[in-house]
PDB file of C-alpha atoms in Angstrom:
ATOM      1  CA  MET A 269       0.000   0.000   0.000  1.00 73.00           C
ATOM      2  CA  SER A 270       1.366   3.460  -0.908  1.00 88.00           C
ATOM      3  CA  PRO A 271       1.968   6.035   1.838  1.00 87.00           C
ATOM      4  CA  PHE A 272      -0.711   8.317   0.362  1.00 84.00           C
ATOM      5  CA  LEU A 273      -3.393   5.638   0.499  1.00 85.00           C
ATOM      6  CA  LEU A 274      -2.323   4.718   4.022  1.00 82.00           C
ATOM      7  CA  GLY A 275      -2.707   8.372   5.058  1.00 80.00           C
ATOM      8  CA  LEU A 276      -6.171   8.561   3.497  1.00 79.00           C
ATOM      9  CA  ARG A 277      -7.227   5.339   5.219  1.00 81.00           C
ATOM     10  CA  LEU A 278      -6.023   6.598   8.596  1.00 78.00           C
ATOM     11  CA  LEU A 279      -7.710   9.982   8.031  1.00 78.00           C
ATOM     12  CA  TRP A 280     -11.098   8.581   7.089  1.00 79.00           C
ATOM     13  CA  GLY A 281     -10.916   5.776   9.622  1.00 79.00           C
ATOM     14  CA  THR A 282     -10.595   8.084  12.650  1.00 78.00           C
ATOM     15  CA  GLY A 283     -14.063   9.553  12.364  1.00 82.00           C
ATOM     16  CA  ARG A 284     -15.371  13.090  12.340  1.00 85.00           C
ATOM     17  CA  ARG A 285     -13.132  14.347  15.173  1.00 85.00           C
ATOM     18  CA  GLY A 286      -9.980  13.127  13.416  1.00 82.00           C
ATOM     19  CA  ARG A 287     -10.945  14.860  10.165  1.00 84.00           C
ATOM     20  CA  ALA A 288     -11.701  18.097  12.022  1.00 87.00           C
ATOM     21  CA  ARG A 289      -8.322  17.935  13.769  1.00 86.00           C
ATOM     22  CA  PHE A 290      -6.595  17.320  10.435  1.00 85.00           C
ATOM     23  CA  LEU A 291      -8.338  20.288   8.755  1.00 89.00           C
ATOM     24  CA  LEU A 292      -7.514  22.611  11.647  1.00 91.00           C
ATOM     25  CA  MET A 293      -3.847  21.567  11.570  1.00 91.00           C
ATOM     26  CA  ALA A 294      -3.714  22.061   7.789  1.00 91.00           C
ATOM     27  CA  LEU A 295      -5.305  25.530   8.050  1.00 96.00           C
ATOM     28  CA  GLY A 296      -2.990  26.509  10.905  1.00 96.00           C
ATOM     29  CA  SER A 297       0.071  25.365   8.983  1.00 96.00           C
ATOM     30  CA  GLY A 298      -1.045  27.262   5.887  1.00 96.00           C
ATOM     31  CA  LEU A 299      -1.674  30.413   7.902  1.00 97.00           C
ATOM     32  CA  GLY A 300       1.733  30.094   9.569  1.00 97.00           C
ATOM     33  CA  VAL A 301       3.505  29.729   6.230  1.00 97.00           C
ATOM     34  CA  ALA A 302       1.620  32.743   4.815  1.00 96.00           C
ATOM     35  CA  CYS A 303       2.596  34.879   7.842  1.00 96.00           C
ATOM     36  CA  LEU A 304       6.206  33.763   7.596  1.00 96.00           C
ATOM     37  CA  ALA A 305       6.316  34.629   3.898  1.00 95.00           C
ATOM     38  CA  ALA A 306       4.853  38.083   4.597  1.00 93.00           C
ATOM     39  CA  VAL A 307       7.338  38.778   7.395  1.00 94.00           C
ATOM     40  CA  LEU A 308      10.278  37.707   5.238  1.00 94.00           C
ATOM     41  CA  THR A 309       9.286  40.074   2.396  1.00 93.00           C
ATOM     42  CA  ILE A 310       8.873  43.189   4.569  1.00 91.00           C
ATOM     43  CA  PRO A 311      12.635  44.070   4.699  1.00 89.00           C
ATOM     44  CA  ALA A 312      12.915  43.859   0.910  1.00 89.00           C
ATOM     45  CA  ILE A 313       9.838  46.059   0.443  1.00 87.00           C
ATOM     46  CA  LEU A 314      11.140  48.661   2.895  1.00 87.00           C
ATOM     47  CA  ALA A 315      14.628  48.644   1.358  1.00 86.00           C
ATOM     48  CA  SER A 316      13.297  49.226  -2.134  1.00 82.00           C
ATOM     49  CA  HIS A 317      10.989  52.005  -0.879  1.00 78.00           C
ATOM     50  CA  ASP A 318      13.895  53.710   0.909  1.00 78.00           C
ATOM     51  CA  ALA A 319      16.093  53.396  -2.181  1.00 76.00           C
ATOM     52  CA  ARG A 320      13.471  55.048  -4.387  1.00 72.00           C
ATOM     53  CA  THR A 321      12.863  57.785  -1.815  1.00 70.00           C
ATOM     54  CA  SER A 322      16.537  58.631  -1.429  1.00 68.00           C
ATOM     55  CA  ALA A 323      17.152  58.456  -5.183  1.00 64.00           C
ATOM     56  CA  ARG A 324      14.677  61.289  -5.733  1.00 63.00           C
ATOM     57  CA  TYR A 325      17.090  63.788  -4.256  1.00 62.00           C
ATOM     58  CA  PRO A 326      20.280  64.502  -6.176  1.00 60.00           C
ATOM     59  CA  VAL A 327      23.660  63.892  -4.652  1.00 59.00           C
ATOM     60  CA  LEU A 328      25.845  66.650  -6.011  1.00 58.00           C
ATOM     61  CA  ALA A 329      29.623  66.505  -6.010  1.00 56.00           C
ATOM     62  CA  GLU A 330      31.631  69.242  -4.286  1.00 56.00           C
ATOM     63  CA  HIS A 331      32.495  70.926  -7.583  1.00 53.00           C
ATOM     64  CA  SER A 332      29.245  70.140  -9.368  1.00 66.00           C
ATOM     65  CA  SER A 333      27.751  72.287 -12.101  1.00 71.00           C
ATOM     66  CA  ALA A 334      24.235  72.121 -10.605  1.00 72.00           C
ATOM     67  CA  VAL A 335      22.390  73.261  -7.503  1.00 74.00           C
ATOM     68  CA  TYR A 336      18.986  72.341  -6.146  1.00 73.00           C
ATOM     69  CA  GLN A 337      16.488  73.545  -3.582  1.00 75.00           C
ATOM     70  CA  LYS A 338      13.602  71.566  -2.072  1.00 77.00           C
ATOM     71  CA  PHE A 339      10.228  72.885  -0.941  1.00 76.00           C
ATOM     72  CA  LEU A 340       7.390  71.117   0.851  1.00 76.00           C
ATOM     73  CA  ASP A 341       3.993  72.793   0.477  1.00 75.00           C
ATOM     74  CA  PRO A 342       0.565  71.581   1.561  1.00 76.00           C
ATOM     75  CA  TYR A 343      -1.947  70.738  -1.136  1.00 73.00           C
ATOM     76  CA  GLY A 344      -5.187  69.690   0.508  1.00 75.00           C
ATOM     77  CA  SER A 345      -4.339  66.826   2.839  1.00 79.00           C
ATOM     78  CA  ARG A 346      -1.276  65.745   0.843  1.00 76.00           C
ATOM     79  CA  PRO A 347       2.207  67.257   0.699  1.00 76.00           C
ATOM     80  CA  LEU A 348       3.442  68.774  -2.549  1.00 77.00           C
ATOM     81  CA  ARG A 349       7.176  68.201  -2.862  1.00 76.00           C
ATOM     82  CA  ARG A 350       8.912  70.565  -5.243  1.00 77.00           C
ATOM     83  CA  MET A 351      12.541  70.494  -6.283  1.00 76.00           C
ATOM     84  CA  PHE A 352      14.097  73.299  -8.284  1.00 76.00           C
ATOM     85  CA  LEU A 353      17.231  72.389 -10.238  1.00 75.00           C
ATOM     86  CA  ALA A 354      19.628  74.734 -12.036  1.00 74.00           C
ATOM     87  CA  ARG A 355      22.921  74.554 -13.865  1.00 74.00           C
ATOM     88  CA  THR A 356      25.665  76.755 -12.448  1.00 76.00           C
ATOM     89  CA  GLY A 357      28.157  76.249 -15.215  1.00 75.00           C
ATOM     90  CA  PRO A 358      29.141  74.134 -18.182  1.00 76.00           C
ATOM     91  CA  GLY A 359      29.596  70.437 -17.906  1.00 71.00           C
ATOM     92  CA  PRO A 360      27.479  67.337 -17.673  1.00 70.00           C
ATOM     93  CA  VAL A 361      24.671  67.275 -15.162  1.00 71.00           C
ATOM     94  CA  PRO A 362      23.002  63.926 -14.560  1.00 68.00           C
ATOM     95  CA  SER A 363      19.249  64.028 -14.903  1.00 71.00           C
ATOM     96  CA  PRO A 364      17.191  63.111 -11.838  1.00 71.00           C
ATOM     97  CA  PRO A 365      15.762  59.576 -11.573  1.00 71.00           C
ATOM     98  CA  GLY A 366      12.678  59.091 -13.719  1.00 75.00           C
ATOM     99  CA  VAL A 367      13.509  62.067 -15.945  1.00 78.00           C
ATOM    100  CA  THR A 368      14.944  61.401 -19.398  1.00 79.00           C
ATOM    101  CA  ALA A 369      16.622  64.799 -19.846  1.00 76.00           C
ATOM    102  CA  PHE A 370      17.563  67.666 -17.550  1.00 74.00           C
ATOM    103  CA  PRO A 371      14.802  70.309 -17.832  1.00 77.00           C
ATOM    104  CA  GLY A 372      15.736  73.556 -19.524  1.00 77.00           C
ATOM    105  CA  PRO A 373      14.990  77.092 -18.289  1.00 78.00           C
ATOM    106  CA  GLY A 374      11.268  77.556 -17.761  1.00 81.00           C
ATOM    107  CA  GLU A 375      10.520  73.849 -18.217  1.00 83.00           C
ATOM    108  CA  VAL A 376       8.872  71.654 -15.593  1.00 83.00           C
ATOM    109  CA  VAL A 377       8.715  67.889 -15.230  1.00 83.00           C
ATOM    110  CA  VAL A 378       5.845  66.732 -13.008  1.00 82.00           C
ATOM    111  CA  SER A 379       4.736  63.464 -11.488  1.00 80.00           C
ATOM    112  CA  PRO A 380       1.696  61.592 -12.855  1.00 82.00           C
ATOM    113  CA  ALA A 381      -0.396  62.515  -9.791  1.00 79.00           C
ATOM    114  CA  LEU A 382       0.550  66.198 -10.061  1.00 80.00           C
ATOM    115  CA  ARG A 383      -0.211  66.121 -13.792  1.00 83.00           C
ATOM    116  CA  ASP A 384      -3.694  64.795 -12.965  1.00 83.00           C
ATOM    117  CA  ALA A 385      -4.136  67.432 -10.224  1.00 81.00           C
ATOM    118  CA  LEU A 386      -3.154  70.195 -12.659  1.00 82.00           C
ATOM    119  CA  ALA A 387      -5.706  68.938 -15.170  1.00 84.00           C
ATOM    120  CA  ALA A 388      -8.455  68.717 -12.544  1.00 84.00           C
ATOM    121  CA  ASN A 389      -7.669  71.987 -10.729  1.00 80.00           C
ATOM    122  CA  PRO A 390      -5.985  74.747 -12.789  1.00 76.00           C
ATOM    123  CA  GLY A 391      -5.542  76.811  -9.601  1.00 76.00           C
ATOM    124  CA  VAL A 392      -2.658  74.554  -8.610  1.00 73.00           C
ATOM    125  CA  SER A 393      -0.629  75.835 -11.566  1.00 76.00           C
ATOM    126  CA  GLY A 394       0.617  78.713  -9.383  1.00 76.00           C
ATOM    127  CA  LEU A 395       2.798  76.193  -7.553  1.00 73.00           C
ATOM    128  CA  VAL A 396       4.289  75.003 -10.837  1.00 77.00           C
ATOM    129  CA  PRO A 397       6.274  77.837 -12.418  1.00 77.00           C
ATOM    130  CA  GLY A 398       6.963  77.095 -16.060  1.00 79.00           C
ATOM    131  CA  ARG A 399       5.728  74.963 -18.913  1.00 83.00           C
ATOM    132  CA  VAL A 400       5.088  71.278 -18.230  1.00 84.00           C
ATOM    133  CA  THR A 401       7.262  69.314 -20.663  1.00 85.00           C
ATOM    134  CA  GLY A 402       7.242  65.806 -19.244  1.00 83.00           C
ATOM    135  CA  THR A 403       6.242  63.333 -16.585  1.00 82.00           C
ATOM    136  CA  ILE A 404       8.475  61.730 -13.978  1.00 80.00           C
ATOM    137  CA  GLY A 405       8.829  57.989 -14.582  1.00 78.00           C
ATOM    138  CA  PRO A 406       7.867  55.234 -12.144  1.00 72.00           C
ATOM    139  CA  GLU A 407      11.460  54.569 -11.049  1.00 68.00           C
ATOM    140  CA  ALA A 408      11.364  57.823  -9.032  1.00 64.00           C
ATOM    141  CA  SER A 409       8.061  57.158  -7.291  1.00 59.00           C
ATOM    142  CA  ALA A 410       8.267  56.074  -3.686  1.00 56.00           C
ATOM    143  CA  ALA A 411       4.670  54.935  -3.865  1.00 51.00           C
ATOM    144  CA  ARG A 412       1.955  55.157  -6.464  1.00 50.00           C
ATOM    145  CA  THR A 413      -0.002  57.743  -4.474  1.00 49.00           C
ATOM    146  CA  SER A 414       2.909  59.809  -3.148  1.00 48.00           C
ATOM    147  CA  SER A 415       3.948  61.193  -6.487  1.00 41.00           C
ATOM    148  CA  THR A 416       2.756  64.775  -5.996  1.00 40.00           C
ATOM    149  CA  ARG A 417       6.096  66.400  -6.578  1.00 45.00           C
ATOM    150  CA  MET A 418       7.824  68.126  -9.428  1.00 45.00           C
ATOM    151  CA  SER A 419      11.222  68.870 -10.820  1.00 43.00           C
ATOM    152  CA  ALA A 420      11.906  72.270 -12.343  1.00 44.00           C
ATOM    153  CA  PRO A 421      14.879  74.531 -13.001  1.00 46.00           C
ATOM    154  CA  LEU A 422      15.565  77.702 -11.062  1.00 42.00           C
ATOM    155  CA  ARG A 423      15.222  80.901 -13.002  1.00 42.00           C
ATOM    156  CA  THR A 424      18.654  82.416 -13.158  1.00 40.00           C
ATOM    157  CA  SER A 425      19.136  86.101 -13.835  1.00 38.00           C
TER     158      SER A 425
END
């Protein structure tokens, strides 16, 4: 007799209480494995979130040809993160994460959520100085809903 058939015979031969015990043990084991899997994935989720959050802000070298300034303004119940970027001299300037090219003077690159907010409420455009020329890609988003931020150059005189 195979071990599987022996297990079935013992399971069905023990009566209703034995089957109930078996089902409760199987459900408990399944729940334990699901909890363990969730706990083991939390550090990876947090690490990737932290990496995306820290990658949003540029790390400029000591003798870099760019400067930036960050602002945090309220917009309803959500924060509006704005970052103004500007070149200070010639030379290569890496574009921020999620942006294909460094924005030029008067150009603005916004997140998908801010783009939708601008379309729904034109009054928000006062917080976005310049012409919207692009959308920040998903590699810069810390979360799908926290993408109300923008990247724009400073106006230099």
